[in-house]
PDB file of C-alpha atoms and ligand atoms in Angstrom:
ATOM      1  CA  UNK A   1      82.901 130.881 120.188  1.00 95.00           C
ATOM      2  CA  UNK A   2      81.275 131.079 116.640  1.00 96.00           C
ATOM      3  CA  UNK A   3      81.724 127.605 115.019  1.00 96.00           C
ATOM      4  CA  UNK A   4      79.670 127.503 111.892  1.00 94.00           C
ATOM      5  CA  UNK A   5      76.257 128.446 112.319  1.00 95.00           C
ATOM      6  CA  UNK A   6      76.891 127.259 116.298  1.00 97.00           C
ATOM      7  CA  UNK A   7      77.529 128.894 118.947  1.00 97.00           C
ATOM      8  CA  UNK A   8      79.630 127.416 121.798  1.00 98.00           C
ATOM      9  CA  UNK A   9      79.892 128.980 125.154  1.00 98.00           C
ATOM     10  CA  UNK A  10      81.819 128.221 127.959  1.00 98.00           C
ATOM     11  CA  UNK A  11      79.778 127.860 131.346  1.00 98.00           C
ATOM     12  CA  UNK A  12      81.979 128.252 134.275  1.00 97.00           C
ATOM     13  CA  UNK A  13      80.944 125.992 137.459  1.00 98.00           C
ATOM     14  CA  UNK A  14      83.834 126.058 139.350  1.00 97.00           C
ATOM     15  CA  UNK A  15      87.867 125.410 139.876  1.00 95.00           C
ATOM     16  CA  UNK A  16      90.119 122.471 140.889  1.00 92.00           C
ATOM     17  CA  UNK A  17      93.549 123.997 142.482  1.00 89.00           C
ATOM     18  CA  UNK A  18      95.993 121.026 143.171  1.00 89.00           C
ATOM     19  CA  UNK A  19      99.880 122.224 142.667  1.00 91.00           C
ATOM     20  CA  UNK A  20     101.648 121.281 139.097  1.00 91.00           C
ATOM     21  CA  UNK A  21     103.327 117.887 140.698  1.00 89.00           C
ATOM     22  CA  UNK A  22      99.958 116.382 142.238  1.00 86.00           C
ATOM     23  CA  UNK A  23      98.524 116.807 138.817  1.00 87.00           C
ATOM     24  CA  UNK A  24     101.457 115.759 136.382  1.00 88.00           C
ATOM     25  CA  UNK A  25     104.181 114.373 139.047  1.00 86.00           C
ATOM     26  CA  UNK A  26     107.958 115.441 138.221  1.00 87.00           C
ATOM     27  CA  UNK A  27     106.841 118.865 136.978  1.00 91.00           C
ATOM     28  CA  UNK A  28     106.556 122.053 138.680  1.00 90.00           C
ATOM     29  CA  UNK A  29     104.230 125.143 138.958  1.00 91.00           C
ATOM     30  CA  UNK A  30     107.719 127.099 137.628  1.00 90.00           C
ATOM     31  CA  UNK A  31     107.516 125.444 133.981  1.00 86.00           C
ATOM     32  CA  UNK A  32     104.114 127.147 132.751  1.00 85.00           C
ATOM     33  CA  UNK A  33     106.936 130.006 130.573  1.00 82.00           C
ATOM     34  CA  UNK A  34     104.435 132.448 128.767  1.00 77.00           C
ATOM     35  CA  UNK A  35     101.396 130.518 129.958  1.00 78.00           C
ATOM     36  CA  UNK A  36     102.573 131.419 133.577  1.00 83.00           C
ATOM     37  CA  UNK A  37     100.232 134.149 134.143  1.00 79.00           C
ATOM     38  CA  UNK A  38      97.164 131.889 133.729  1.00 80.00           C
ATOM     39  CA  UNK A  39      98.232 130.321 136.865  1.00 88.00           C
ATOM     40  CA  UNK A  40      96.719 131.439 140.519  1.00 90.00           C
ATOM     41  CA  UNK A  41      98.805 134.624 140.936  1.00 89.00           C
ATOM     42  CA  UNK A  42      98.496 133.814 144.915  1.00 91.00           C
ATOM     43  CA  UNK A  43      99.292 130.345 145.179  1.00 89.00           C
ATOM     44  CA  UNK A  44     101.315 130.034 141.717  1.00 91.00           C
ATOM     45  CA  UNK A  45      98.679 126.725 141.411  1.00 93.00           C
ATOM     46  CA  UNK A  46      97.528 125.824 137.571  1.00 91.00           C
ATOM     47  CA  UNK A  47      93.865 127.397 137.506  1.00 91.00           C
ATOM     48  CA  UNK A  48      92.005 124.156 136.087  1.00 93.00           C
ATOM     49  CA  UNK A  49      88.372 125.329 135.191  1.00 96.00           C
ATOM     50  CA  UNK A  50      84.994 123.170 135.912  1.00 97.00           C
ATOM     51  CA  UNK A  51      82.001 123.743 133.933  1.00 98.00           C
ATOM     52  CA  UNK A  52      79.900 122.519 130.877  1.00 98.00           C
ATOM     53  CA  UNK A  53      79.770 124.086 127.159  1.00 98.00           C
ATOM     54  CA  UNK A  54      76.583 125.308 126.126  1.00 98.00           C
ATOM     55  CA  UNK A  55      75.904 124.606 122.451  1.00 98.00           C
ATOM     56  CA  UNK A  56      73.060 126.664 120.539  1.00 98.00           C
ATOM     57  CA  UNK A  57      71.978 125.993 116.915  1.00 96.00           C
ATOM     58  CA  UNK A  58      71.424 122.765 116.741  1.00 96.00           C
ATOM     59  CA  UNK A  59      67.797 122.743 115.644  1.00 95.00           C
ATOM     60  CA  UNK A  60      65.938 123.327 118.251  1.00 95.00           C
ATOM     61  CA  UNK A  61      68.255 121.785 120.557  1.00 98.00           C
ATOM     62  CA  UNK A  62      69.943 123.114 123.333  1.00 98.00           C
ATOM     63  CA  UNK A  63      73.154 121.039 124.785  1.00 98.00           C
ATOM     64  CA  UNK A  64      74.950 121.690 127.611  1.00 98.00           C
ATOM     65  CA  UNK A  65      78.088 118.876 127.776  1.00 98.00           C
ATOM     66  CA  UNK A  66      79.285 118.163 130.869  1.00 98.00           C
ATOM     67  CA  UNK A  67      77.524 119.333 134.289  1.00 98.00           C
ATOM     68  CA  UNK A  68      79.876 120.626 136.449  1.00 97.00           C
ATOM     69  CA  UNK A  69      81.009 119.695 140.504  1.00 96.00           C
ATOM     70  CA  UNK A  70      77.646 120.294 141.611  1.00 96.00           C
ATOM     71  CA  UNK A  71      76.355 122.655 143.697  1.00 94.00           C
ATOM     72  CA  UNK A  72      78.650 121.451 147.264  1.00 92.00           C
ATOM     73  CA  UNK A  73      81.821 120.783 145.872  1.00 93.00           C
ATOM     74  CA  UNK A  74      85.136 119.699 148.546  1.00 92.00           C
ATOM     75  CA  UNK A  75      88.216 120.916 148.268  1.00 91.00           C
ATOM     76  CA  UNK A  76      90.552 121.168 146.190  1.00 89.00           C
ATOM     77  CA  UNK A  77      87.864 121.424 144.178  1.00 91.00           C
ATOM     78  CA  UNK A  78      85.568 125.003 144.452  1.00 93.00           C
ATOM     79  CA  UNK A  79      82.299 126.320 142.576  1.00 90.00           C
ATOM     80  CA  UNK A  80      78.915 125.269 142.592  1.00 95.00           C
ATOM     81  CA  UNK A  81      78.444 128.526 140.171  1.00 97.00           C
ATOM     82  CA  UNK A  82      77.017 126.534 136.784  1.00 98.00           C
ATOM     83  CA  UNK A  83      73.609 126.947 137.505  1.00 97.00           C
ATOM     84  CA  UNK A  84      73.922 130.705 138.220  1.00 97.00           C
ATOM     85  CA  UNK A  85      76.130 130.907 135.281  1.00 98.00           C
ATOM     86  CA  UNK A  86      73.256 129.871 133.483  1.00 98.00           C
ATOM     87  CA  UNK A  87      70.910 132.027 134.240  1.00 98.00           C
ATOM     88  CA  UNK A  88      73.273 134.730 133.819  1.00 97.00           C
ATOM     89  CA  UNK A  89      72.876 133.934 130.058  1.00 97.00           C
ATOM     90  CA  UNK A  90      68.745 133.969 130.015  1.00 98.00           C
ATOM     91  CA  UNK A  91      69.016 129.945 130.050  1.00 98.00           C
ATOM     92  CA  UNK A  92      67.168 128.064 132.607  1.00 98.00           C
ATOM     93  CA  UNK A  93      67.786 124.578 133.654  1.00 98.00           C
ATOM     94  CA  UNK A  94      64.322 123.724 132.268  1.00 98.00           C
ATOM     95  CA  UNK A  95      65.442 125.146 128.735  1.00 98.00           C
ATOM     96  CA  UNK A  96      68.503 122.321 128.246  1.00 98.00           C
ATOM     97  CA  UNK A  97      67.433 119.888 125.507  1.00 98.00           C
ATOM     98  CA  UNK A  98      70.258 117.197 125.623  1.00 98.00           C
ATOM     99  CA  UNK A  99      72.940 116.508 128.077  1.00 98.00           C
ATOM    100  CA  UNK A 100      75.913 114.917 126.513  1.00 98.00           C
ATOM    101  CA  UNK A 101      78.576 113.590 128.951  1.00 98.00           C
ATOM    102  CA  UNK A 102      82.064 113.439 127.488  1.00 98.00           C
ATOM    103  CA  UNK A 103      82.958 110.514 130.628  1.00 98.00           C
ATOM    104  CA  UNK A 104      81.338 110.184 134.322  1.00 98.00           C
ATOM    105  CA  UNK A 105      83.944 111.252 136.744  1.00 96.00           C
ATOM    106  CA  UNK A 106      81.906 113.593 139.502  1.00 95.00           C
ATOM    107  CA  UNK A 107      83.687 117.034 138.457  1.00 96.00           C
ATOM    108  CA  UNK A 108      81.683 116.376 135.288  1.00 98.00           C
ATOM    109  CA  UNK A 109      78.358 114.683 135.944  1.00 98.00           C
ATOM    110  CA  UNK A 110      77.446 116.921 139.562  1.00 97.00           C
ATOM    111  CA  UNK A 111      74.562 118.779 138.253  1.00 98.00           C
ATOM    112  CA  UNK A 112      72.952 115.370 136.902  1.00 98.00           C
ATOM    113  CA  UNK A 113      71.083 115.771 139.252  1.00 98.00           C
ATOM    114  CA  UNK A 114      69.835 117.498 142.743  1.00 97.00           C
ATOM    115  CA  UNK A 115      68.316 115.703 145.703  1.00 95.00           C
ATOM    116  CA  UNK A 116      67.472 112.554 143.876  1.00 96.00           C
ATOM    117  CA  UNK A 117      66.252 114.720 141.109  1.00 98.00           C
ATOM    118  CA  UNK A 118      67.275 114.967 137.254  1.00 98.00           C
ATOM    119  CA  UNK A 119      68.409 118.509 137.200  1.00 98.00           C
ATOM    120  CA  UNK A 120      67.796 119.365 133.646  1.00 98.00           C
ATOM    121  CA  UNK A 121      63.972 118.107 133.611  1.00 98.00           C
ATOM    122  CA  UNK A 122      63.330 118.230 130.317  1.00 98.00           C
ATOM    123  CA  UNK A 123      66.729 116.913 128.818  1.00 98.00           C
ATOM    124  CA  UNK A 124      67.664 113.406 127.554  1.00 98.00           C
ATOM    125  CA  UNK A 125      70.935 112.527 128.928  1.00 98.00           C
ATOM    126  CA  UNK A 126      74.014 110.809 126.717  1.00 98.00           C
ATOM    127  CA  UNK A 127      76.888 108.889 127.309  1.00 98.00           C
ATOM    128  CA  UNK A 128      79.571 106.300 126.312  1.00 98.00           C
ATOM    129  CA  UNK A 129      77.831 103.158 127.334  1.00 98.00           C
ATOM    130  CA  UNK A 130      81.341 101.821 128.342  1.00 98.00           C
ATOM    131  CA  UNK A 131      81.548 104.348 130.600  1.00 98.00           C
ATOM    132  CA  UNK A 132      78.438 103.979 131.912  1.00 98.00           C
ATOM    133  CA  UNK A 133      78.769 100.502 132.328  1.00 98.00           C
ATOM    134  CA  UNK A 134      81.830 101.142 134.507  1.00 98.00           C
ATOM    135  CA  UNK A 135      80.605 103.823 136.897  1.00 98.00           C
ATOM    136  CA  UNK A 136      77.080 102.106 137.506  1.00 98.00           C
ATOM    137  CA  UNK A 137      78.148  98.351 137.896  1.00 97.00           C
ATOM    138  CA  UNK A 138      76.864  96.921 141.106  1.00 94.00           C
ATOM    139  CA  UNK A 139      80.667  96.068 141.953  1.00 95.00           C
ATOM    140  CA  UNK A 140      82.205  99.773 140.672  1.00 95.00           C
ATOM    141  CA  UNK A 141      84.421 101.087 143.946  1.00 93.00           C
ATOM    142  CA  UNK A 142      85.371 104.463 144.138  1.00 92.00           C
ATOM    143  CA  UNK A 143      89.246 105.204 143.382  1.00 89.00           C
ATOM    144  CA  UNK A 144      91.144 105.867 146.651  1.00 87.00           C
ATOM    145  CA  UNK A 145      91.434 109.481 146.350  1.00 84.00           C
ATOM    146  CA  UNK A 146      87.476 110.496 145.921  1.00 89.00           C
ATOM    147  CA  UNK A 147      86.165 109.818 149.593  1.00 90.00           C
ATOM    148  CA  UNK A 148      88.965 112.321 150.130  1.00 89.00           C
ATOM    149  CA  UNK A 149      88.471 114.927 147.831  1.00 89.00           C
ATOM    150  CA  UNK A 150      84.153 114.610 147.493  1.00 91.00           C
ATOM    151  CA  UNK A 151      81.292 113.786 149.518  1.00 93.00           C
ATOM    152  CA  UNK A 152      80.362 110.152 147.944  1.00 94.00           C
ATOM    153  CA  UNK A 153      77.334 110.646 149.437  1.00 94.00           C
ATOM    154  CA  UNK A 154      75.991 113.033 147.519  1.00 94.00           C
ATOM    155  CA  UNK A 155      78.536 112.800 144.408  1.00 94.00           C
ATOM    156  CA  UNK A 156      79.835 109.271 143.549  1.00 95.00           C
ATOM    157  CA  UNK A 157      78.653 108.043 140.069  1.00 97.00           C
ATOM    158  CA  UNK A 158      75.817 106.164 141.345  1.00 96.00           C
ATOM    159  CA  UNK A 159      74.278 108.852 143.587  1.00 97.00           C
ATOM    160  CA  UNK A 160      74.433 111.347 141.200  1.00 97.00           C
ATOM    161  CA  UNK A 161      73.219 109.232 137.968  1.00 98.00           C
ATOM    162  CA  UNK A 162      70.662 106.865 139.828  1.00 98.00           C
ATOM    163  CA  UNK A 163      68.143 109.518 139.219  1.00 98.00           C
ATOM    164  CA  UNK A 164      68.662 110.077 135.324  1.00 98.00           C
ATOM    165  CA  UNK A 165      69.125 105.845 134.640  1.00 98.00           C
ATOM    166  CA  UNK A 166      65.762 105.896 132.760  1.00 98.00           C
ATOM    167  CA  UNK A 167      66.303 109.212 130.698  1.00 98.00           C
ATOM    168  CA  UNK A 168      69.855 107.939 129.574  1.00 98.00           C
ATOM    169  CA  UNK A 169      70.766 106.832 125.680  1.00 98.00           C
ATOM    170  CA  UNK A 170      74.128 105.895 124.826  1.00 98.00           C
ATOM    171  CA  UNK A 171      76.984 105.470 121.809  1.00 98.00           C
ATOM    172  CA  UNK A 172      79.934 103.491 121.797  1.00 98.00           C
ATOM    173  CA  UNK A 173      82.797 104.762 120.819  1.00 97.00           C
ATOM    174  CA  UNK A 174      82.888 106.616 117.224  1.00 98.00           C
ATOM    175  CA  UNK A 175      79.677 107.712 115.856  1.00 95.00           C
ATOM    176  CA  UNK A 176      76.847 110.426 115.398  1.00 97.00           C
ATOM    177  CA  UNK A 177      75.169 111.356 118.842  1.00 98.00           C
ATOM    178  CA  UNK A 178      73.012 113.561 116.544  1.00 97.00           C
ATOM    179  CA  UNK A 179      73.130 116.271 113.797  1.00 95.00           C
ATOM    180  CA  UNK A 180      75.828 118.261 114.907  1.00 96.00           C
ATOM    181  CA  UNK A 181      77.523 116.153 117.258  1.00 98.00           C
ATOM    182  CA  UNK A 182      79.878 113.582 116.425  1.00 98.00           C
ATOM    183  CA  UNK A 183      81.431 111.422 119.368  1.00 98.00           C
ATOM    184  CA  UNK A 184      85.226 110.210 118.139  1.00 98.00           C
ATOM    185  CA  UNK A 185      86.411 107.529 120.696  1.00 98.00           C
ATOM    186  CA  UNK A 186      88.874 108.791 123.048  1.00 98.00           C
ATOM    187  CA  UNK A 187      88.918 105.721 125.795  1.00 98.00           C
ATOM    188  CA  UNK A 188      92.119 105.792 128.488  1.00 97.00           C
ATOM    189  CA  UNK A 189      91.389 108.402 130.978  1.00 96.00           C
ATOM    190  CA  UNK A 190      88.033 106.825 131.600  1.00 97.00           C
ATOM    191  CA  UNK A 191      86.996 103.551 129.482  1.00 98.00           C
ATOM    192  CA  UNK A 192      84.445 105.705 127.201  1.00 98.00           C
ATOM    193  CA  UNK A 193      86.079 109.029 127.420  1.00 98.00           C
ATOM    194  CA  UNK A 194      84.864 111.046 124.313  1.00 98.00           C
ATOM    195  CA  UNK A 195      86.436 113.630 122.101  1.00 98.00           C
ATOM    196  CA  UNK A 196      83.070 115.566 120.893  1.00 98.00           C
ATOM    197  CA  UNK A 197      83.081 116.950 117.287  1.00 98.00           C
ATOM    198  CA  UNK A 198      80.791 119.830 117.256  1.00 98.00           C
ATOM    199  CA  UNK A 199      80.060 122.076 113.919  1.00 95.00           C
ATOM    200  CA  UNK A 200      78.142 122.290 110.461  1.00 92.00           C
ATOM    201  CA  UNK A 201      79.347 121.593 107.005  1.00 88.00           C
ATOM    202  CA  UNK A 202      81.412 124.774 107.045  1.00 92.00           C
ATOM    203  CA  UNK A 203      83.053 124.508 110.310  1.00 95.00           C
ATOM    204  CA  UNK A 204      84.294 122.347 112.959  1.00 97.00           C
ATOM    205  CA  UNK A 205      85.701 122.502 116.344  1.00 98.00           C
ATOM    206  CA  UNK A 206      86.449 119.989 118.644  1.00 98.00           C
ATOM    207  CA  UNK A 207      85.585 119.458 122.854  1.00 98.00           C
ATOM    208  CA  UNK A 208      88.012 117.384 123.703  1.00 98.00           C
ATOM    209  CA  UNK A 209      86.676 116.651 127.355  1.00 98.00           C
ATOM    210  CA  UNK A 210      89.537 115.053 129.678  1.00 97.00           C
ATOM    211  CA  UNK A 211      91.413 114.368 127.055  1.00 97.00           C
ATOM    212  CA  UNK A 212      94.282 116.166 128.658  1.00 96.00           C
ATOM    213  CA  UNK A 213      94.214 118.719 131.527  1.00 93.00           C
ATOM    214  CA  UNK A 214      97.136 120.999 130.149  1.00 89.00           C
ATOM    215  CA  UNK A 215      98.429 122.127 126.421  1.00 89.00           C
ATOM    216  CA  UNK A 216     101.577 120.580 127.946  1.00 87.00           C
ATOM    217  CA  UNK A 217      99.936 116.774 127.325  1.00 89.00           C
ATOM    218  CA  UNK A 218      99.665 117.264 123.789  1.00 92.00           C
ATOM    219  CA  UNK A 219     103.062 118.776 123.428  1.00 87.00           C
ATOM    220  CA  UNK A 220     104.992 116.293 125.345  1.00 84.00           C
ATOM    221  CA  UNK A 221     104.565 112.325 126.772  1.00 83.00           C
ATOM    222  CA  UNK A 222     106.991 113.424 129.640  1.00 83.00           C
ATOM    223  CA  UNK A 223     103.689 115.782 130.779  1.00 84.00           C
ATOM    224  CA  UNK A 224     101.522 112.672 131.897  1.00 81.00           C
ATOM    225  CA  UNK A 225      98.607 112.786 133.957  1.00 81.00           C
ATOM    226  CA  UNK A 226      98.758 110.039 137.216  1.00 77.00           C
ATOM    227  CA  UNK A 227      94.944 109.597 137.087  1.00 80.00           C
ATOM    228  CA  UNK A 228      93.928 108.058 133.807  1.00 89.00           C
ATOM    229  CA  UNK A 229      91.868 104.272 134.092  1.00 92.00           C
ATOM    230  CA  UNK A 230      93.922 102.856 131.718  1.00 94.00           C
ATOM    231  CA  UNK A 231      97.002 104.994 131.060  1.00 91.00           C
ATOM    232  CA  UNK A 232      98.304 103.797 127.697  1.00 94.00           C
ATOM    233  CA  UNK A 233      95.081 103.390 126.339  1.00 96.00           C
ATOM    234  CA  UNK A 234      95.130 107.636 127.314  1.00 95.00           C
ATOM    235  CA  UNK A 235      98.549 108.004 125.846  1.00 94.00           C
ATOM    236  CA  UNK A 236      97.410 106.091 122.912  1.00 95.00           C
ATOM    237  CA  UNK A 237      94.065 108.241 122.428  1.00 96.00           C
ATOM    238  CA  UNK A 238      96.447 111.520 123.030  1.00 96.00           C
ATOM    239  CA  UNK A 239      98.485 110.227 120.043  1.00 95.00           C
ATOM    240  CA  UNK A 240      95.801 110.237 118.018  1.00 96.00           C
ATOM    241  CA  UNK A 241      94.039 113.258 118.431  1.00 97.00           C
ATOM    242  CA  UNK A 242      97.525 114.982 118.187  1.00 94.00           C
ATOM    243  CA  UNK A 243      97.810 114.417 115.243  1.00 91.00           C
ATOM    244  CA  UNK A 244      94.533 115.699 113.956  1.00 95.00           C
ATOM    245  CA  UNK A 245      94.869 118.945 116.400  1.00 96.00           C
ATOM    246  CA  UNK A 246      98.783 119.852 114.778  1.00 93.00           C
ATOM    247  CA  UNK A 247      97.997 119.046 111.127  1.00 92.00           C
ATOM    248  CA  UNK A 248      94.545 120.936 111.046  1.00 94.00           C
ATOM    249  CA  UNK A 249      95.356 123.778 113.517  1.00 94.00           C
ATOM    250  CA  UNK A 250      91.423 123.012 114.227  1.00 97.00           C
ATOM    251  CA  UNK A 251      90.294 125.048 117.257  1.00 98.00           C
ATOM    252  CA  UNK A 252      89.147 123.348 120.318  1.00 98.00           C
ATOM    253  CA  UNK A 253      88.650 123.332 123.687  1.00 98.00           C
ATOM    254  CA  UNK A 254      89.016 120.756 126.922  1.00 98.00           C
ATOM    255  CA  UNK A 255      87.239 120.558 129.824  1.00 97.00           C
ATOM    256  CA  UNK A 256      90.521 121.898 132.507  1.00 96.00           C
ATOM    257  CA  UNK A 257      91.894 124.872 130.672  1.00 94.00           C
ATOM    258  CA  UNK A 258      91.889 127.989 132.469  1.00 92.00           C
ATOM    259  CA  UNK A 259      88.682 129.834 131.578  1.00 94.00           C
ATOM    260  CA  UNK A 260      87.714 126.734 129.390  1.00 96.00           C
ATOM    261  CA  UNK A 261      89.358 128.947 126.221  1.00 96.00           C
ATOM    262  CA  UNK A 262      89.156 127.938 122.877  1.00 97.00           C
ATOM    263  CA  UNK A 263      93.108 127.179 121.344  1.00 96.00           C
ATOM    264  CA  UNK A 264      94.828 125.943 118.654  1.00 96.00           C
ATOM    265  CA  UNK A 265      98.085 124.804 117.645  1.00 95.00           C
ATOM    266  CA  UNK A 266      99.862 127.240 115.411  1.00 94.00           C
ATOM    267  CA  UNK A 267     102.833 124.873 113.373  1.00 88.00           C
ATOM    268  CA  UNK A 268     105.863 126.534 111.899  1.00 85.00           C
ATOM    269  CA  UNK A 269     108.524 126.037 109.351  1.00 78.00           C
ATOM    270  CA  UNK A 270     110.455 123.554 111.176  1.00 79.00           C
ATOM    271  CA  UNK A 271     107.657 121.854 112.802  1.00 80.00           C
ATOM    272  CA  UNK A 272     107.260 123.291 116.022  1.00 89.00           C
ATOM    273  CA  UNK A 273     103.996 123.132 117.491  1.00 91.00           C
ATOM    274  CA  UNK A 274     102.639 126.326 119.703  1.00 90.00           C
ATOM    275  CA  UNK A 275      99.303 126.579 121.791  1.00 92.00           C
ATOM    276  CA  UNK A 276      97.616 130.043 121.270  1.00 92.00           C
ATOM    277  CA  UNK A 277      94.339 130.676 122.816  1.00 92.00           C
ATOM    278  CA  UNK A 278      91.615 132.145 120.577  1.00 94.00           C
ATOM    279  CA  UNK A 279      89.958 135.484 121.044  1.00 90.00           C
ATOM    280  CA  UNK A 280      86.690 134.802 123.279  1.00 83.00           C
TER     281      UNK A 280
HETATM  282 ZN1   ZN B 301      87.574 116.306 134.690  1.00 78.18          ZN
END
């Protein structure tokens, strides 16, 4: 995806496949209407995508945000592919300037690092300081669900981030992360979730992280997900950004959409509001 004088490119790690009602309870894998051949055509699941965007042009940067399951991910979730996708692109681990985390749950921090390692060896790693402040405290306890659906020992917050504590720098909430890369405060699903405005002064597009896992969020409240930290605090930040995503039509992309597409919302004569992915 061509934003400006960027380029943005989705880098595919891996899948999460959990059935439409464990993800947004009361609906069903049957709703999905034209978007219903994006879903698993053998189990009818939504395909939710794992992975990081690569951003080039920067300066001399190179970003990657997000890093993926890791490379020993449990079901439901699948993958372990990001670093291979990299490579497959001429772009080795080594090469990543800056790693900017849009929040710290593990399907997006699990190539922080790699037996006790940093990962990306010569990058400076970013975050929300809330959220880091959350994940690392000395009291932090891992929701219910995770022993069940990870291996804590290798990819609970504080396993997988111990190793990159002294390369970390940090914003809070809206602000400039740097040239290029504006962090807009999305707190809810995790308390420094991050929308992540990425362009030039031509162009814009927006990474809207965890924002929402499905179009379907932004369209309706009835679609809500069960696992946000602080769930009107997500509804709230959801608000927000739709409004900025159905009056600009400004293309963007989240961290769960099948392929990790670029969209927009197209807004007709009476005000209805329709997702449309853009050409890759
Ligand atoms: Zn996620």
């Amino acid at each position: 995806m061509r934003i400006g004088s960027l380029t943005v490119t989705s880098i595919i790690d891996g899948e999460i496949s959990i059935p439409t009602e464990g993800v947004w309870a009361g609906h069903s894998n049957e709703e999905w209407g034209e978007f219903s051949p994006l879903l698993c055509h053998l189990t009818g699941n939504p395909v939710q995508t794992v992975g990081s965007f690569l951003i080039e042009g920067i300066a001399d940067r190179l970003v990657l945000v997000d890093a993926g399951l890791g490379n020993n991910p449990t079901f439901p979730f699948s993958g372990g592919a990001l670093r291979s996708s990299l490579l497959a692109l001429g772009v080795h681990p080594d090469d990543i300037t800056d790693v900017v985390f849009t929040h710290l749950h593990l399907d997006h921090i699990g190539w922080a690092s790699l037996g006790g390692k940093p990962f990306f060896r010569n990058a400076t790693y970013r975050c929300d300081s809330r959220d880091w402040n959350h994940f690392m405290a000395a009291e932090y306890e891992l929701p219910e669900w995770e022993p069940f659906l990870s291996k804590p020992e290798f990819d609970a917050p504080q396993v997988r981030l111990a190793p990159i504590a002294d390369r970390m720098e940090f914003w809070e909430g809206d602000g400039e992360v740097f040239a290029g890369l504006e962090a807009l405060d999305a707190a809810g699903h995790t308390p420094g979730t991050t929308v992540l405005q990425v362009g030039d002064s031509r162009e814009s597009g927006l990474i809207i992280g965890d924002l929402v896992h499905g179009y379907t969020e932004l369209l309706s409240d009835d679609w809500a997900l069960g696992a946000h930290i602080d769930s009107p605090a997500a509804i709230e930040a959801i608000e927000k950004f739709r409004g900025v995503l159905f009056d600009t039509g400004v293309p963007f992309a989240a961290s769960h959409f099948p392929g990790m597409r670029w969209g927009r919302f197209v807004t007709d004569a009476v005000d209805h509001h329709r997702y449309e992915q853009l050409p890759v």
